[in-house]
Amino acid sequence: MTELEPRDLRKVHRPRGRPAVDAAHVLDAETGDSLR
């Protein structure tokens, strides 16, 4: 486990501040072309 793994998981698992925007960002990053 590196320092980037837990950070990424935390960000993707429970977004803080913008749930909708974060969720969309995660989908975009995962699929690579979800919102674009």
GROMACS .gro file of C-alpha atoms in nm:
model
   36
    1MET     CA    1   0.000   0.000   0.000
    2THR     CA    2   0.147   0.331  -0.105
    3GLU     CA    3   0.058   0.686  -0.007
    4LEU     CA    4  -0.127   0.737  -0.333
    5GLU     CA    5  -0.347   0.429  -0.303
    6PRO     CA    6  -0.529   0.523   0.021
    7ARG     CA    7  -0.562   0.881  -0.095
    8ASP     CA    8  -0.717   0.785  -0.426
    9LEU     CA    9  -0.946   0.529  -0.265
   10ARG     CA   10  -1.058   0.779  -0.005
   11LYS     CA   11  -1.132   1.041  -0.269
   12VAL     CA   12  -1.320   0.799  -0.492
   13HIS     CA   13  -1.493   0.618  -0.208
   14ARG     CA   14  -1.646   0.913  -0.025
   15PRO     CA   15  -1.619   1.251  -0.196
   16ARG     CA   16  -1.623   1.550   0.040
   17GLY     CA   17  -1.778   1.878  -0.065
   18ARG     CA   18  -1.915   1.787  -0.408
   19PRO     CA   19  -2.077   1.441  -0.426
   20ALA     CA   20  -2.228   1.490  -0.771
   21VAL     CA   21  -1.922   1.657  -0.920
   22ASP     CA   22  -1.682   1.411  -0.757
   23ALA     CA   23  -1.889   1.113  -0.870
   24ALA     CA   24  -1.892   1.248  -1.225
   25HIS     CA   25  -1.519   1.309  -1.208
   26VAL     CA   26  -1.457   0.954  -1.087
   27LEU     CA   27  -1.669   0.808  -1.366
   28ASP     CA   28  -1.492   1.024  -1.621
   29ALA     CA   29  -1.153   0.917  -1.489
   30GLU     CA   30  -1.254   0.550  -1.473
   31THR     CA   31  -1.419   0.524  -1.814
   32GLY     CA   32  -1.207   0.798  -1.962
   33ASP     CA   33  -1.501   0.948  -2.146
   34SER     CA   34  -1.819   0.953  -1.942
   35LEU     CA   35  -1.913   1.321  -1.929
   36ARG     CA   36  -1.707   1.449  -2.220
   0.00000   0.00000   0.00000
